[in-house]
Amino acid sequence: MTAITRFAPSPTGYLHLGHAASALFSFKQSEPHGRFLLRIEDIDQTRFRHEFLDAIYEDLAWLGLEWEHPVRVQSDHFDDYQAVLDRLTDMELLYPCFCTRKDIQAEIAKIGNAPHGPDGALYPGTCRHCSRQERKERIAAGESYALRLDMAAAIKRAGHELVWFDRAAGRQIATPEIFGDVVLARKDTPTSYHLSVTFDDHLQGISLVTRGEDLFFASHLHRLLQEILGYYVPEYHHHGLLTGPDGKRFAKRNKSMTLRSMRERGLDPKDVIALTDAFQSQK
């Protein structure tokens, strides 16, 4: 089967060496007869900057990468994600949560030894117990709310053990309960990374998802969403995070290691490719 791969950066900063390694890996996996897609994940419109978006295209072209057109830009497709939210609502798997961060912290403090997941202490489920009438009245009153997945109900709907495959770690049994009742949308951001990336990977027929090992646990949740929505299950490759001499991983705030900075310093694309290969060989 020919591979369909993608590179899906967020235009919230300049691409760095770690991004280059991920993009180059995905591109190589699509050769010689597969497809390589570029997707712009810009649902965080508060941090979006046009100069970062322009730089993504410039940096990738400078590296010698080619991708299919048109490029899928997530902010152009909020209606798609709303349709998925509507499906989950019809399944009775979503509920509105009116808790502020302060409310949640106070409730967790009452619990004491609260269970923790990849993103910290799990939401205690306060609003899961609100009646339909109370939810309706609070929404009508204009209260802000997030839409949370009823994790127990979603797992019950899946009905069986869920598995996924990672190229480095092998066969994995999904344990999405580690996230608790995760937020899938907010008033100011009408979708979440988890929802939009799962939908887009299915829509675009991605067969290999490449991303950093910091997102390894997210695949447990994505596997559940795939199951209850009837989506295709891709293969995964969670690569090690590239780090500098100080042992800290590359980040967008590290300006000296951005591709833009390297271009300005006169480095050749071959130099950057050699650097990413050297770092990868150390993992």
GROMACS .gro file of C-alpha atoms in nm:
model
  283
    1MET     CA    1   0.000   0.000   0.000
    2THR     CA    2   0.136   0.344  -0.091
    3ALA     CA    3   0.178   0.571   0.208
    4ILE     CA    4  -0.022   0.891   0.254
    5THR     CA    5   0.164   1.110   0.500
    6ARG     CA    6   0.128   1.463   0.626
    7PHE     CA    7   0.310   1.743   0.803
    8ALA     CA    8   0.072   1.956   1.010
    9PRO     CA    9   0.239   2.258   1.173
   10SER     CA   10   0.071   2.538   1.367
   11PRO     CA   11   0.154   2.896   1.255
   12THR     CA   12   0.226   3.017   1.608
   13GLY     CA   13   0.603   3.053   1.562
   14TYR     CA   14   0.881   2.981   1.317
   15LEU     CA   15   0.963   2.621   1.230
   16HIS     CA   16   1.272   2.481   1.404
   17LEU     CA   17   1.507   2.190   1.346
   18GLY     CA   18   1.269   1.944   1.511
   19HIS     CA   19   0.995   2.042   1.268
   20ALA     CA   20   1.234   1.992   0.979
   21ALA     CA   21   1.315   1.640   1.096
   22SER     CA   22   0.947   1.549   1.122
   23ALA     CA   23   0.859   1.698   0.783
   24LEU     CA   24   1.154   1.532   0.610
   25PHE     CA   25   1.070   1.194   0.764
   26SER     CA   26   0.707   1.217   0.651
   27PHE     CA   27   0.812   1.326   0.303
   28LYS     CA   28   1.057   1.036   0.268
   29GLN     CA   29   0.793   0.786   0.383
   30SER     CA   30   0.565   0.896   0.099
   31GLU     CA   31   0.826   0.820  -0.166
   32PRO     CA   32   0.834   0.699  -0.434
   33HIS     CA   33   0.466   0.653  -0.517
   34GLY     CA   34   0.275   0.780  -0.215
   35ARG     CA   35   0.135   1.122  -0.126
   36PHE     CA   36   0.271   1.393   0.103
   37LEU     CA   37   0.022   1.648   0.236
   38LEU     CA   38   0.072   1.976   0.416
   39ARG     CA   39  -0.198   2.080   0.663
   40ILE     CA   40  -0.210   2.408   0.855
   41GLU     CA   41  -0.343   2.355   1.208
   42ASP     CA   42  -0.443   2.710   1.296
   43ILE     CA   43  -0.741   2.656   1.527
   44ASP     CA   44  -0.561   2.866   1.790
   45GLN     CA   45  -0.646   3.198   1.629
   46THR     CA   46  -0.525   3.397   1.931
   47ARG     CA   47  -0.162   3.296   1.862
   48PHE     CA   48  -0.186   3.279   1.482
   49ARG     CA   49   0.038   3.516   1.285
   50HIS     CA   50   0.043   3.558   0.906
   51GLU     CA   51   0.421   3.592   0.905
   52PHE     CA   52   0.451   3.248   1.065
   53LEU     CA   53   0.220   3.098   0.802
   54ASP     CA   54   0.419   3.252   0.518
   55ALA     CA   55   0.741   3.125   0.674
   56ILE     CA   56   0.608   2.767   0.686
   57TYR     CA   57   0.563   2.762   0.310
   58GLU     CA   58   0.899   2.935   0.251
   59ASP     CA   59   1.095   2.710   0.487
   60LEU     CA   60   0.953   2.384   0.353
   61ALA     CA   61   1.011   2.489  -0.008
   62TRP     CA   62   1.367   2.589   0.087
   63LEU     CA   63   1.421   2.235   0.220
   64GLY     CA   64   1.313   2.103  -0.119
   65LEU     CA   65   0.979   1.957  -0.011
   66GLU     CA   66   0.679   1.947  -0.242
   67TRP     CA   67   0.321   1.890  -0.133
   68GLU     CA   68  -0.023   1.858  -0.284
   69HIS     CA   69  -0.255   2.152  -0.335
   70PRO     CA   70  -0.483   2.287  -0.209
   71VAL     CA   71  -0.347   2.286   0.144
   72ARG     CA   72  -0.608   2.215   0.410
   73VAL     CA   73  -0.625   2.509   0.652
   74GLN     CA   74  -0.824   2.410   0.960
   75SER     CA   75  -0.973   2.754   1.031
   76ASP     CA   76  -1.149   2.733   0.694
   77HIS     CA   77  -1.337   2.423   0.807
   78PHE     CA   78  -1.489   2.496   1.147
   79ASP     CA   79  -1.824   2.381   1.004
   80ASP     CA   80  -1.675   2.033   0.953
   81TYR     CA   81  -1.574   2.009   1.317
   82GLN     CA   82  -1.912   2.139   1.430
   83ALA     CA   83  -2.075   1.858   1.235
   84VAL     CA   84  -1.863   1.607   1.427
   85LEU     CA   85  -1.960   1.771   1.755
   86ASP     CA   86  -2.324   1.747   1.651
   87ARG     CA   87  -2.281   1.374   1.584
   88LEU     CA   88  -2.129   1.320   1.926
   89THR     CA   89  -2.409   1.523   2.085
   90ASP     CA   90  -2.669   1.309   1.910
   91MET     CA   91  -2.491   1.003   2.052
   92GLU     CA   92  -2.526   1.164   2.398
   93LEU     CA   93  -2.151   1.156   2.445
   94LEU     CA   94  -2.095   1.530   2.499
   95TYR     CA   95  -2.205   1.757   2.779
   96PRO     CA   96  -2.153   2.130   2.847
   97CYS     CA   97  -1.915   2.216   3.129
   98PHE     CA   98  -1.960   2.557   3.291
   99CYS     CA   99  -1.670   2.526   3.536
  100THR     CA  100  -1.395   2.784   3.533
  101ARG     CA  101  -1.035   2.680   3.592
  102LYS     CA  102  -1.071   2.817   3.945
  103ASP     CA  103  -1.384   2.605   4.001
  104ILE     CA  104  -1.204   2.292   3.884
  105GLN     CA  105  -0.898   2.360   4.101
  106ALA     CA  106  -1.121   2.410   4.406
  107GLU     CA  107  -1.310   2.086   4.339
  108ILE     CA  108  -0.985   1.895   4.292
  109ALA     CA  109  -0.851   2.039   4.617
  110LYS     CA  110  -1.157   1.898   4.797
  111ILE     CA  111  -1.090   1.554   4.656
  112GLY     CA  112  -0.734   1.550   4.785
  113ASN     CA  113  -0.550   1.274   4.602
  114ALA     CA  114  -0.716   1.337   4.264
  115PRO     CA  115  -0.633   1.104   3.974
  116HIS     CA  116  -0.392   1.246   3.716
  117GLY     CA  117  -0.352   1.196   3.342
  118PRO     CA  118  -0.114   1.320   3.072
  119ASP     CA  119  -0.243   1.678   3.108
  120GLY     CA  120  -0.249   1.688   3.488
  121ALA     CA  121  -0.533   1.633   3.736
  122LEU     CA  122  -0.844   1.486   3.576
  123TYR     CA  123  -1.163   1.687   3.562
  124PRO     CA  124  -1.383   1.566   3.852
  125GLY     CA  125  -1.700   1.548   3.642
  126THR     CA  126  -1.888   1.824   3.822
  127CYS     CA  127  -2.111   1.928   3.530
  128ARG     CA  128  -2.168   1.574   3.409
  129HIS     CA  129  -2.441   1.548   3.669
  130CYS     CA  130  -2.633   1.862   3.564
  131SER     CA  131  -2.986   1.800   3.442
  132ARG     CA  132  -3.087   1.872   3.083
  133GLN     CA  133  -3.302   2.160   3.204
  134GLU     CA  134  -3.020   2.318   3.404
  135ARG     CA  135  -2.785   2.291   3.105
  136LYS     CA  136  -3.044   2.447   2.877
  137GLU     CA  137  -3.111   2.737   3.115
  138ARG     CA  138  -2.745   2.814   3.174
  139ILE     CA  139  -2.667   2.814   2.801
  140ALA     CA  140  -2.968   3.038   2.735
  141ALA     CA  141  -2.841   3.274   3.006
  142GLY     CA  142  -2.520   3.318   2.808
  143GLU     CA  143  -2.282   3.135   3.040
  144SER     CA  144  -1.951   3.031   2.888
  145TYR     CA  145  -1.899   2.659   2.858
  146ALA     CA  146  -1.678   2.391   2.710
  147LEU     CA  147  -1.797   2.067   2.554
  148ARG     CA  148  -1.657   1.762   2.729
  149LEU     CA  149  -1.658   1.400   2.618
  150ASP     CA  150  -1.835   1.168   2.862
  151MET     CA  151  -1.545   0.924   2.872
  152ALA     CA  152  -1.724   0.638   3.045
  153ALA     CA  153  -2.015   0.656   2.800
  154ALA     CA  154  -1.779   0.677   2.500
  155ILE     CA  155  -1.579   0.372   2.611
  156LYS     CA  156  -1.902   0.181   2.669
  157ARG     CA  157  -2.018   0.272   2.319
  158ALA     CA  158  -1.691   0.148   2.169
  159GLY     CA  159  -1.774  -0.184   2.331
  160HIS     CA  160  -1.444  -0.368   2.291
  161GLU     CA  161  -1.068  -0.344   2.335
  162LEU     CA  162  -0.911  -0.083   2.109
  163VAL     CA  163  -0.562  -0.120   1.965
  164TRP     CA  164  -0.328   0.091   1.756
  165PHE     CA  165   0.023   0.040   1.619
  166ASP     CA  166   0.327   0.257   1.673
  167ARG     CA  167   0.635   0.188   1.460
  168ALA     CA  168   0.870   0.229   1.755
  169ALA     CA  169   0.661   0.096   2.045
  170GLY     CA  170   0.465  -0.171   1.859
  171ARG     CA  171   0.108  -0.281   1.926
  172GLN     CA  172  -0.070  -0.064   2.181
  173ILE     CA  173  -0.390  -0.118   2.374
  174ALA     CA  174  -0.576   0.212   2.396
  175THR     CA  175  -0.647   0.346   2.744
  176PRO     CA  176  -0.834   0.671   2.671
  177GLU     CA  177  -0.965   0.685   3.027
  178ILE     CA  178  -0.630   0.840   3.125
  179PHE     CA  179  -0.770   1.170   2.991
  180GLY     CA  180  -1.096   1.169   3.185
  181ASP     CA  181  -1.377   1.382   3.042
  182VAL     CA  182  -1.158   1.571   2.797
  183VAL     CA  183  -1.261   1.903   2.639
  184LEU     CA  184  -1.338   1.874   2.266
  185ALA     CA  185  -1.443   2.236   2.203
  186ARG     CA  186  -1.466   2.574   2.373
  187LYS     CA  187  -1.664   2.890   2.309
  188ASP     CA  188  -1.357   3.081   2.185
  189THR     CA  189  -1.210   2.778   2.003
  190PRO     CA  190  -1.490   2.578   1.837
  191THR     CA  191  -1.280   2.261   1.814
  192SER     CA  192  -0.982   2.104   1.986
  193TYR     CA  193  -0.659   1.953   1.861
  194HIS     CA  194  -0.791   1.607   1.947
  195LEU     CA  195  -1.113   1.647   1.751
  196SER     CA  196  -0.980   1.830   1.445
  197VAL     CA  197  -0.670   1.617   1.393
  198THR     CA  198  -0.868   1.292   1.422
  199PHE     CA  199  -1.124   1.414   1.171
  200ASP     CA  200  -0.869   1.556   0.927
  201ASP     CA  201  -0.649   1.246   0.928
  202HIS     CA  202  -0.958   1.039   0.843
  203LEU     CA  203  -1.084   1.283   0.581
  204GLN     CA  204  -0.748   1.298   0.406
  205GLY     CA  205  -0.691   0.922   0.424
  206ILE     CA  206  -0.364   0.955   0.615
  207SER     CA  207  -0.205   0.611   0.650
  208LEU     CA  208   0.097   0.715   0.861
  209VAL     CA  209   0.076   0.983   1.131
  210THR     CA  210   0.418   1.117   1.229
  211ARG     CA  211   0.452   1.337   1.536
  212GLY     CA  212   0.670   1.387   1.844
  213GLU     CA  213   0.672   1.143   2.133
  214ASP     CA  214   0.521   1.417   2.351
  215LEU     CA  215   0.192   1.337   2.175
  216PHE     CA  216   0.218   0.961   2.222
  217PHE     CA  217  -0.060   0.943   2.482
  218ALA     CA  218  -0.293   1.152   2.264
  219SER     CA  219  -0.318   0.853   2.031
  220HIS     CA  220  -0.505   0.661   2.302
  221LEU     CA  221  -0.781   0.922   2.292
  222HIS     CA  222  -0.773   0.953   1.913
  223ARG     CA  223  -0.819   0.578   1.882
  224LEU     CA  224  -1.141   0.603   2.085
  225LEU     CA  225  -1.272   0.888   1.870
  226GLN     CA  226  -1.191   0.689   1.557
  227GLU     CA  227  -1.388   0.394   1.687
  228ILE     CA  228  -1.704   0.573   1.792
  229LEU     CA  229  -1.706   0.785   1.474
  230GLY     CA  230  -1.629   0.496   1.238
  231TYR     CA  231  -1.300   0.643   1.117
  232TYR     CA  232  -1.003   0.475   0.950
  233VAL     CA  233  -0.717   0.384   1.187
  234PRO     CA  234  -0.373   0.489   1.058
  235GLU     CA  235  -0.032   0.364   1.162
  236TYR     CA  236   0.170   0.592   1.393
  237HIS     CA  237   0.531   0.695   1.428
  238HIS     CA  238   0.612   0.895   1.741
  239HIS     CA  239   0.968   1.015   1.703
  240GLY     CA  240   1.207   1.129   1.969
  241LEU     CA  241   1.226   1.502   2.037
  242LEU     CA  242   1.537   1.674   1.908
  243THR     CA  243   1.738   1.853   2.174
  244GLY     CA  244   2.019   2.103   2.179
  245PRO     CA  245   2.359   2.076   2.353
  246ASP     CA  246   2.192   2.180   2.682
  247GLY     CA  247   1.959   1.881   2.665
  248LYS     CA  248   1.650   2.097   2.621
  249ARG     CA  249   1.421   2.015   2.332
  250PHE     CA  250   1.396   2.256   2.043
  251ALA     CA  251   1.104   2.495   2.069
  252LYS     CA  252   0.966   2.784   1.866
  253ARG     CA  253   1.102   3.026   2.122
  254ASN     CA  254   1.459   2.904   2.051
  255LYS     CA  255   1.527   3.151   1.771
  256SER     CA  256   1.881   3.030   1.695
  257MET     CA  257   1.752   2.691   1.580
  258THR     CA  258   1.466   2.811   1.361
  259LEU     CA  259   1.487   2.737   0.991
  260ARG     CA  260   1.440   3.107   0.924
  261SER     CA  261   1.749   3.188   1.132
  262MET     CA  262   1.951   2.917   0.959
  263ARG     CA  263   1.853   3.052   0.620
  264GLU     CA  264   1.955   3.403   0.725
  265ARG     CA  265   2.292   3.271   0.844
  266GLY     CA  266   2.355   3.129   0.499
  267LEU     CA  267   2.319   2.760   0.576
  268ASP     CA  268   2.242   2.534   0.284
  269PRO     CA  269   1.936   2.304   0.296
  270LYS     CA  270   2.177   2.011   0.274
  271ASP     CA  271   2.337   2.131   0.599
  272VAL     CA  272   2.001   2.127   0.775
  273ILE     CA  273   1.913   1.784   0.637
  274ALA     CA  274   2.249   1.652   0.757
  275LEU     CA  275   2.184   1.797   1.105
  276THR     CA  276   1.843   1.631   1.129
  277ASP     CA  277   1.990   1.300   1.013
  278ALA     CA  278   2.263   1.324   1.273
  279PHE     CA  279   2.018   1.397   1.553
  280GLN     CA  280   1.787   1.116   1.442
  281SER     CA  281   2.072   0.866   1.439
  282GLN     CA  282   2.136   0.946   1.805
  283LYS     CA  283   1.779   0.852   1.907
   0.00000   0.00000   0.00000
